[in-house]
Amino acid sequence: MSEQADRRARQQRLLRVPVVPVIFFLVAPCVLFLLTSPDLTLPRIRIEYGPHDNPCAPKNVPPPPPPPPLPPPPPPPLPPSAAVDVDIDEEQRLPPLRQLTDRPYSLGPAVSDYDARRARWLRDHPQFPAFVSPGRPRVLVVTGSSPRGCGGTTDGDHVLLRAFKNKVDYCRVHGFDVFYSNAVLDAEMSGFWTKLPLLRSLMLAHPEAELLWWVDSDVVFTDMLFEPPWGRYARHNLVLPGWDEKVYAAKSWLGVNAGSFVIRNCQWSLDLLDAWSRMGPRGPVRDSYGKVLAGALSDRPPYEADDQSALVYLLVTQRGRWGEKTFLESSYNLHGYWVGIVDRYEEMRRRWAPGLGDDRWPLVTHFVGCKPCGGQYASYDAARCRRGMERALNFADDQILRLYGFEHESLNTTAVRRIRNETGGPLDADDEELGRLLHPTFRAAAMPM
Amino acid sequence: MGVAGGGRLRGSSGSKRQQRRRTMNNVKLTLLCGLMTVLVLRGTVGFNLLLNSGFVGGDAADAGAKAVDDIERILGEIRSDSEPDYGGLPDDDTDDAASNSTVHFTLPADASTWPYRNYSLGPRITQWDAMRQQWLSQNPAFPSVDARGNPRILLVTGSPPGPCDNAMGDHYLLKATKNKIDYCRLHGVDVVHNMAHLDPELTGYWSKIPLLRRLMLAHPEVEWVWWVDSDAIFTDMAFELPLHRYDGRNLVVHGYPDLLEKRSWISLNAGIFLLRNCQWSLDLLDAWVQMGPRGRVRDAAGRLLRASLTGRPEFAGDDQSALVYLLLTERERWIDKVHIETEFYLHGFWPGLVDRYEEMMAAHHPGLGDDRWPFITHFVGCKTCGRYEDYPLDRCLSSMERAFNFADNQVLRLYGFRHRSLASPKVRRVVDPRTNPLEAKEAALKMDAKFQ
């Protein structure tokens, strides 16, 4: 009995620690947390929309032949602008890779008299003029993103939507057309090379478009009032943001930025796209051209060829043919590197006004190296990128909301507040400045004589 | 000895301790069971959401309240039996008579019984038509007709300022926006995509009212403001609105006049409509918004609308029911200027359309806009941006993909491409690349040509 007492005593001693209060203080916060957290989602089983054509279709397609083994990609330091990514398991369903011994890639049949054909088409269709008013060419802004959603845990699709809204606002203010591409037109030209077949298709299909302005999906227009001076480029066919010294003297692949450029709809441009695209087909061609580019340019490692380096290579090696008709623009921010810009927005608002387009109030803030969709090749911290994009988008959106009497409460939040009461009449009745912004002169219709 | 004594001591207080221990064990067990019950309840009933809907202030509460509003509205739409049957209603009259007899619809002679009539969208404007004409004459560079001579249209749409709860929701918002941009580029229509809450009182589907007023006042050169919900997809890229039919009318909305006579709350669809930029429209917005301010007003509106309209379940006041109510109670003031469109699908309810796209492509051609080739496929009830939906999410998403690709085919045709199938985002070339591209453009300019 004493043993039993001992045992009971031991049990009692073991239980001396106050178990109940401890458990209570552990359990109660958990319960409170579960009850009061508004956005805690319990996992639930549901069918995810997957990247297959038809998940219910019977799989009676014979398995494709195994593709030739791909060399492992070297870790690429910062491809500058990537608008589209390709799924890994798509590789199995694509045509075999183009080899170096195959014919060089071509975007389409060679066209030799395109300028004459286009001029004839414009003459036959006067209701589609190439110049909407004297000195103002018709501009088609082209952008795009991957046909697959970003998915995952980032809100990349939401950022893409906001960036698209930003481009739509800019194009509405300036009267440009905008084309958003959601399709990969040629499987060989994957990744950042998708823009080349797209630009060619658009040029051929829209002879009335005089200039095509490609902008990446991570470009934000931050000066709603500024418009590039089209007259300056009357004798050039390609406008790139960049510097002559960096391209021709230093041969740096960062001498231009291929994320925002203007290209004219003409024979020269079709030839340029043909020469440019030869370096693009995925596989051995792209890899070996990568080595060629590394040898020719001063600061580029030999990873696979990207469109920006390839363009610099063309400019440097065939300056007479391509460089003469290319304008390297540095007087305003046709491309604005985001790192130096996103923290200065409040200062810009204090000191300057929209319409400048240059470093004081950049036309474009370009989030190079940030991947809105996530992914492994981002060079900057995702949170920093996201915060910067939010600020840039709100900064641009403020310029539109101000026209209607609102603005964001701060650059870091989407909440808006009213800044101007309604007057009870047309919103620009009393305010000249506002009138000029709501109904800018470049949107004015040509007056009948 | 000491041990025995200790044992006896322990024995006497041992029973007390034993009892205490037993009580403690019971308490622990009770707490544990209570916690498990709470967890299970939270998972199945989701009752923390009900808690949250009672909170005030802040975006989270807005989102919560909106979610609750939306889910109840859509549940109501599904639960209600009076879904219009496109083929004809042979025996619905008896159903309606039966439901009529069970609930008394005391529709007041005029709406003066609605007590909340002083919500203001802004300074009262009475001379808008004259002001607008004066502005137009002072600014001849901004005429109210566009370059092709059609009345200028401004398409307005919107989406929430924050990310969707569901990543695919944002992706489909992006695709739907691209779809609207494509239609508007082809038809010369300007687009405003709004992502800001202009009035904290008018949340959810009511936020379009102050937005439309703002845009009408800021852009006198715009003749028609065209509100399109974010879940609507243009599926006929060649169809042009027959604006000449609307001379003398100020509001164009898709609906069923016979259901309107039966006071059905879904007799009109307020997700897609055209509103002329004129004094009548400003008056309509002023009258319409009175059921909108959130809280007490909207709840009271919900109860009044439930009592007045057939088939409407109990939930807070929504803009569509409020519009139906307005057109029924203040009939003489509004109905003459309202055109209820029935000849083409200004709103096309998606379940009956999305499975027929292949046969449409085989049998018809774009440009018709009606049941043979719907103008707009409207995904009501698919809240792909929210957390709650009334149709299974995967069905909604796959149907939206089909509708989007069906429309995108009509755009890509211009460039010689087509989607591999309506479920696939991948495209393939369908035009022989050796043809003269400018001749192919000629053929593609005929947007209403049949698909091969």
GROMACS .gro file of C-alpha atoms in nm, chain A residues 84-368:
model
  285
   84VAL     CA    1   0.624   3.572  -7.170
   85ASP     CA    2   0.734   3.245  -7.012
   86VAL     CA    3   0.697   2.895  -7.151
   87ASP     CA    4   0.578   2.597  -6.954
   88ILE     CA    5   0.830   2.320  -6.917
   89ASP     CA    6   0.600   2.037  -7.015
   90GLU     CA    7   0.510   2.217  -7.335
   91GLU     CA    8   0.854   2.128  -7.460
   92GLN     CA    9   0.737   1.774  -7.521
   93ARG     CA   10   0.451   1.880  -7.746
   94LEU     CA   11   0.643   2.128  -7.960
   95PRO     CA   12   0.812   2.060  -8.294
   96PRO     CA   13   1.172   1.943  -8.275
   97LEU     CA   14   1.433   2.208  -8.208
   98ARG     CA   15   1.586   2.384  -8.500
   99GLN     CA   16   1.947   2.274  -8.548
  100LEU     CA   17   2.233   2.484  -8.670
  101THR     CA   18   2.238   2.281  -8.988
  102ASP     CA   19   1.872   2.362  -9.066
  103ARG     CA   20   1.769   2.662  -9.269
  104PRO     CA   21   1.779   2.987  -9.076
  105TYR     CA   22   1.456   3.088  -8.911
  106SER     CA   23   1.228   3.318  -9.100
  107LEU     CA   24   0.924   3.508  -8.979
  108GLY     CA   25   0.750   3.467  -9.310
  109PRO     CA   26   0.798   3.495  -9.684
  110ALA     CA   27   1.035   3.770  -9.782
  111VAL     CA   28   0.849   4.082  -9.888
  112SER     CA   29   1.034   4.312 -10.122
  113ASP     CA   30   0.796   4.585 -10.231
  114TYR     CA   31   0.612   4.638  -9.907
  115ASP     CA   32   0.635   5.017  -9.912
  116ALA     CA   33   0.471   5.039 -10.252
  117ARG     CA   34   0.198   4.792 -10.160
  118ARG     CA   35   0.127   4.977  -9.840
  119ALA     CA   36   0.108   5.312 -10.013
  120ARG     CA   37  -0.135   5.166 -10.262
  121TRP     CA   38  -0.353   5.023  -9.987
  122LEU     CA   39  -0.360   5.357  -9.807
  123ARG     CA   40  -0.459   5.531 -10.127
  124ASP     CA   41  -0.739   5.284 -10.186
  125HIS     CA   42  -0.870   5.321  -9.832
  126PRO     CA   43  -0.878   5.691  -9.748
  127GLN     CA   44  -1.103   5.622  -9.453
  128PHE     CA   45  -0.801   5.468  -9.274
  129PRO     CA   46  -0.540   5.743  -9.290
  130ALA     CA   47  -0.193   5.678  -9.154
  131PHE     CA   48  -0.176   6.028  -9.011
  132VAL     CA   49  -0.470   6.115  -8.789
  133SER     CA   50  -0.388   6.484  -8.817
  134PRO     CA   51  -0.096   6.672  -8.970
  135GLY     CA   52   0.217   6.567  -8.786
  136ARG     CA   53   0.043   6.303  -8.577
  137PRO     CA   54   0.099   5.952  -8.706
  138ARG     CA   55  -0.139   5.677  -8.611
  139VAL     CA   56   0.023   5.484  -8.327
  140LEU     CA   57  -0.058   5.132  -8.218
  141VAL     CA   58   0.068   5.048  -7.870
  142VAL     CA   59   0.145   4.677  -7.841
  143THR     CA   60   0.190   4.485  -7.520
  144GLY     CA   61   0.120   4.140  -7.390
  145SER     CA   62   0.166   3.868  -7.137
  146SER     CA   63   0.161   3.496  -7.108
  147PRO     CA   64  -0.152   3.305  -7.202
  148ARG     CA   65  -0.126   3.116  -6.876
  149GLY     CA   66  -0.214   3.291  -6.556
  150CYS     CA   67   0.052   3.376  -6.306
  151GLY     CA   68  -0.117   3.163  -6.046
  152GLY     CA   69   0.063   3.077  -5.731
  153THR     CA   70   0.072   3.290  -5.423
  154THR     CA   71   0.176   3.620  -5.578
  155ASP     CA   72  -0.087   3.864  -5.700
  156GLY     CA   73   0.094   3.888  -6.031
  157ASP     CA   74  -0.222   3.876  -6.239
  158HIS     CA   75  -0.364   4.166  -6.044
  159VAL     CA   76  -0.050   4.369  -6.110
  160LEU     CA   77  -0.074   4.282  -6.478
  161LEU     CA   78  -0.434   4.400  -6.479
  162ARG     CA   79  -0.345   4.729  -6.317
  163ALA     CA   80  -0.055   4.781  -6.555
  164PHE     CA   81  -0.286   4.712  -6.847
  165LYS     CA   82  -0.536   4.963  -6.713
  166ASN     CA   83  -0.252   5.213  -6.694
  167LYS     CA   84  -0.168   5.159  -7.060
  168VAL     CA   85  -0.535   5.184  -7.155
  169ASP     CA   86  -0.560   5.516  -6.972
  170TYR     CA   87  -0.252   5.655  -7.147
  171CYS     CA   88  -0.380   5.544  -7.486
  172ARG     CA   89  -0.723   5.689  -7.423
  173VAL     CA   90  -0.576   6.026  -7.327
  174HIS     CA   91  -0.359   6.032  -7.639
  175GLY     CA   92  -0.589   5.866  -7.886
  176PHE     CA   93  -0.369   5.564  -7.952
  177ASP     CA   94  -0.496   5.216  -8.022
  178VAL     CA   95  -0.375   4.943  -7.793
  179PHE     CA   96  -0.332   4.575  -7.867
  180TYR     CA   97  -0.281   4.329  -7.584
  181SER     CA   98  -0.142   3.998  -7.694
  182ASN     CA   99  -0.229   3.685  -7.506
  183ALA     CA  100  -0.110   3.431  -7.756
  184VAL     CA  101   0.226   3.287  -7.849
  185LEU     CA  102   0.219   3.309  -8.226
  186ASP     CA  103   0.523   3.097  -8.293
  187ALA     CA  104   0.638   2.832  -8.053
  188GLU     CA  105   0.999   2.862  -8.164
  189MET     CA  106   1.014   3.226  -8.064
  190SER     CA  107   0.943   3.180  -7.698
  191GLY     CA  108   1.007   3.400  -7.398
  192PHE     CA  109   1.101   3.758  -7.482
  193TRP     CA  110   1.123   3.672  -7.851
  194THR     CA  111   0.744   3.645  -7.886
  195LYS     CA  112   0.722   4.012  -7.970
  196LEU     CA  113   0.891   3.967  -8.307
  197PRO     CA  114   0.631   3.753  -8.488
  198LEU     CA  115   0.363   3.960  -8.316
  199LEU     CA  116   0.504   4.288  -8.448
  200ARG     CA  117   0.531   4.151  -8.797
  201SER     CA  118   0.173   4.021  -8.796
  202LEU     CA  119   0.045   4.352  -8.668
  203MET     CA  120   0.240   4.554  -8.921
  204LEU     CA  121   0.109   4.351  -9.210
  205ALA     CA  122  -0.247   4.348  -9.081
  206HIS     CA  123  -0.261   4.719  -9.000
  207PRO     CA  124  -0.115   4.916  -9.289
  208GLU     CA  125  -0.292   5.217  -9.146
  209ALA     CA  126  -0.074   5.206  -8.836
  210GLU     CA  127   0.225   5.426  -8.908
  211LEU     CA  128   0.415   5.352  -8.587
  212LEU     CA  129   0.403   5.056  -8.355
  213TRP     CA  130   0.511   5.113  -7.997
  214TRP     CA  131   0.605   4.796  -7.813
  215VAL     CA  132   0.588   4.819  -7.430
  216ASP     CA  133   0.661   4.533  -7.194
  217SER     CA  134   0.401   4.421  -6.946
  218ASP     CA  135   0.612   4.559  -6.660
  219VAL     CA  136   0.620   4.912  -6.805
  220VAL     CA  137   0.413   5.177  -6.629
  221PHE     CA  138   0.333   5.509  -6.796
  222THR     CA  139   0.396   5.767  -6.529
  223ASP     CA  140   0.353   6.087  -6.731
  224MET     CA  141   0.006   6.091  -6.875
  225LEU     CA  142   0.050   6.423  -7.049
  226PHE     CA  143   0.378   6.371  -7.231
  227GLU     CA  144   0.378   6.240  -7.584
  228PRO     CA  145   0.694   6.153  -7.778
  229PRO     CA  146   0.785   6.418  -8.036
  230TRP     CA  147   0.697   6.230  -8.349
  231GLY     CA  148   0.833   6.494  -8.581
  232ARG     CA  149   1.183   6.432  -8.454
  233TYR     CA  150   1.173   6.079  -8.590
  234ALA     CA  151   1.049   6.159  -8.938
  235ARG     CA  152   1.366   6.025  -9.097
  236HIS     CA  153   1.416   5.730  -8.867
  237ASN     CA  154   1.243   5.397  -8.852
  238LEU     CA  155   1.331   5.275  -8.505
  239VAL     CA  156   1.340   5.472  -8.181
  240LEU     CA  157   1.515   5.306  -7.889
  241PRO     CA  158   1.595   5.447  -7.549
  242GLY     CA  159   1.972   5.440  -7.526
  243TRP     CA  160   2.301   5.620  -7.570
  244ASP     CA  161   2.529   5.632  -7.874
  245GLU     CA  162   2.847   5.601  -7.672
  246LYS     CA  163   2.730   5.299  -7.483
  247VAL     CA  164   2.623   5.117  -7.796
  248TYR     CA  165   2.887   5.200  -8.055
  249ALA     CA  166   3.183   5.289  -7.840
  250ALA     CA  167   3.144   5.064  -7.539
  251LYS     CA  168   2.946   4.790  -7.717
  252SER     CA  169   2.745   4.728  -7.405
  253TRP     CA  170   2.430   4.521  -7.418
  254LEU     CA  171   2.275   4.770  -7.178
  255GLY     CA  172   2.324   5.050  -7.425
  256VAL     CA  173   1.960   5.028  -7.531
  257ASN     CA  174   1.646   4.892  -7.376
  258ALA     CA  175   1.424   4.670  -7.587
  259GLY     CA  176   1.131   4.690  -7.346
  260SER     CA  177   0.989   5.012  -7.486
  261PHE     CA  178   1.058   5.111  -7.843
  262VAL     CA  179   0.885   5.258  -8.147
  263ILE     CA  180   0.915   5.097  -8.490
  264ARG     CA  181   0.777   5.224  -8.819
  265ASN     CA  182   0.556   5.016  -9.042
  266CYS     CA  183   0.774   4.984  -9.351
  267GLN     CA  184   1.002   4.756  -9.552
  268TRP     CA  185   1.309   4.844  -9.347
  269SER     CA  186   1.137   4.729  -9.031
  270LEU     CA  187   1.034   4.399  -9.185
  271ASP     CA  188   1.394   4.341  -9.287
  272LEU     CA  189   1.514   4.430  -8.939
  273LEU     CA  190   1.269   4.188  -8.783
  274ASP     CA  191   1.389   3.915  -9.018
  275ALA     CA  192   1.755   3.970  -8.936
  276TRP     CA  193   1.677   4.003  -8.567
  277SER     CA  194   1.466   3.692  -8.545
  278ARG     CA  195   1.731   3.464  -8.687
  279MET     CA  196   1.894   3.460  -8.348
  280GLY     CA  197   1.580   3.372  -8.161
  281PRO     CA  198   1.463   3.013  -8.220
  282ARG     CA  199   1.486   2.819  -7.898
  283GLY     CA  200   1.741   2.547  -7.867
  284PRO     CA  201   2.088   2.515  -8.018
  285VAL     CA  202   2.043   2.822  -8.237
  286ARG     CA  203   1.970   3.050  -7.946
  287ASP     CA  204   2.250   2.905  -7.739
  288SER     CA  205   2.515   2.937  -8.005
  289TYR     CA  206   2.410   3.289  -8.089
  290GLY     CA  207   2.440   3.358  -7.720
  291LYS     CA  208   2.807   3.276  -7.743
  292VAL     CA  209   2.844   3.494  -8.051
  293LEU     CA  210   2.685   3.784  -7.867
  294ALA     CA  211   2.909   3.731  -7.569
  295GLY     CA  212   3.209   3.757  -7.792
  296ALA     CA  213   3.091   4.068  -7.972
  297LEU     CA  214   2.958   4.268  -7.678
  298SER     CA  215   3.171   4.385  -7.395
  299ASP     CA  216   2.986   4.295  -7.080
  300ARG     CA  217   2.766   4.000  -7.158
  301PRO     CA  218   2.816   3.644  -7.034
  302PRO     CA  219   2.747   3.361  -7.284
  303TYR     CA  220   2.395   3.262  -7.184
  304GLU     CA  221   2.130   3.211  -7.447
  305ALA     CA  222   2.062   3.495  -7.688
  306ASP     CA  223   1.809   3.754  -7.575
  307ASP     CA  224   1.641   4.009  -7.799
  308GLN     CA  225   1.808   4.315  -7.650
  309SER     CA  226   2.163   4.191  -7.694
  310ALA     CA  227   2.079   4.067  -8.041
  311LEU     CA  228   1.955   4.412  -8.138
  312VAL     CA  229   2.268   4.580  -8.005
  313TYR     CA  230   2.473   4.327  -8.198
  314LEU     CA  231   2.293   4.418  -8.520
  315LEU     CA  232   2.342   4.788  -8.458
  316VAL     CA  233   2.708   4.747  -8.383
  317THR     CA  234   2.802   4.506  -8.662
  318GLN     CA  235   2.590   4.656  -8.939
  319ARG     CA  236   2.586   5.017  -8.840
  320GLY     CA  237   2.539   5.141  -9.192
  321ARG     CA  238   2.230   4.939  -9.258
  322TRP     CA  239   2.059   4.949  -8.920
  323GLY     CA  240   2.227   5.216  -8.715
  324GLU     CA  241   2.162   5.498  -8.962
  325LYS     CA  242   1.788   5.466  -8.934
  326THR     CA  243   1.782   5.408  -8.559
  327PHE     CA  244   1.738   5.697  -8.322
  328LEU     CA  245   1.878   5.641  -7.975
  329GLU     CA  246   1.664   5.859  -7.755
  330SER     CA  247   1.802   5.988  -7.427
  331SER     CA  248   1.641   6.328  -7.390
  332TYR     CA  249   1.337   6.184  -7.217
  333ASN     CA  250   1.262   5.860  -7.035
  334LEU     CA  251   1.129   5.635  -7.304
  335HIS     CA  252   1.265   5.377  -7.062
  336GLY     CA  253   1.304   5.469  -6.696
  337TYR     CA  254   1.495   5.235  -6.469
  338TRP     CA  255   1.267   5.196  -6.173
  339VAL     CA  256   1.519   5.175  -5.893
  340GLY     CA  257   1.611   5.541  -5.918
  341ILE     CA  258   1.258   5.663  -5.964
  342VAL     CA  259   1.007   5.499  -5.735
  343ASP     CA  260   1.117   5.675  -5.419
  344ARG     CA  261   1.115   6.019  -5.574
  345TYR     CA  262   0.747   6.050  -5.665
  346GLU     CA  263   0.654   6.273  -5.375
  347GLU     CA  264   0.944   6.500  -5.450
  348MET     CA  265   0.843   6.513  -5.816
  349ARG     CA  266   0.493   6.618  -5.721
  350ARG     CA  267   0.627   6.896  -5.504
  351ARG     CA  268   0.867   7.040  -5.756
  352TRP     CA  269   0.745   6.960  -6.106
  353ALA     CA  270   0.435   6.900  -6.311
  354PRO     CA  271   0.336   6.635  -6.566
  355GLY     CA  272   0.432   6.687  -6.926
  356LEU     CA  273   0.810   6.680  -6.892
  357GLY     CA  274   0.874   6.314  -6.967
  358ASP     CA  275   1.238   6.315  -6.858
  359ASP     CA  276   1.415   6.247  -6.529
  360ARG     CA  277   1.214   6.516  -6.354
  361TRP     CA  278   0.886   6.341  -6.438
  362PRO     CA  279   0.958   6.021  -6.627
  363LEU     CA  280   0.735   5.911  -6.909
  364VAL     CA  281   0.796   5.546  -6.831
  365THR     CA  282   0.892   5.359  -6.516
  366HIS     CA  283   1.014   5.020  -6.625
  367PHE     CA  284   1.038   4.742  -6.369
  368VAL     CA  285   1.328   4.554  -6.523
   0.00000   0.00000   0.00000
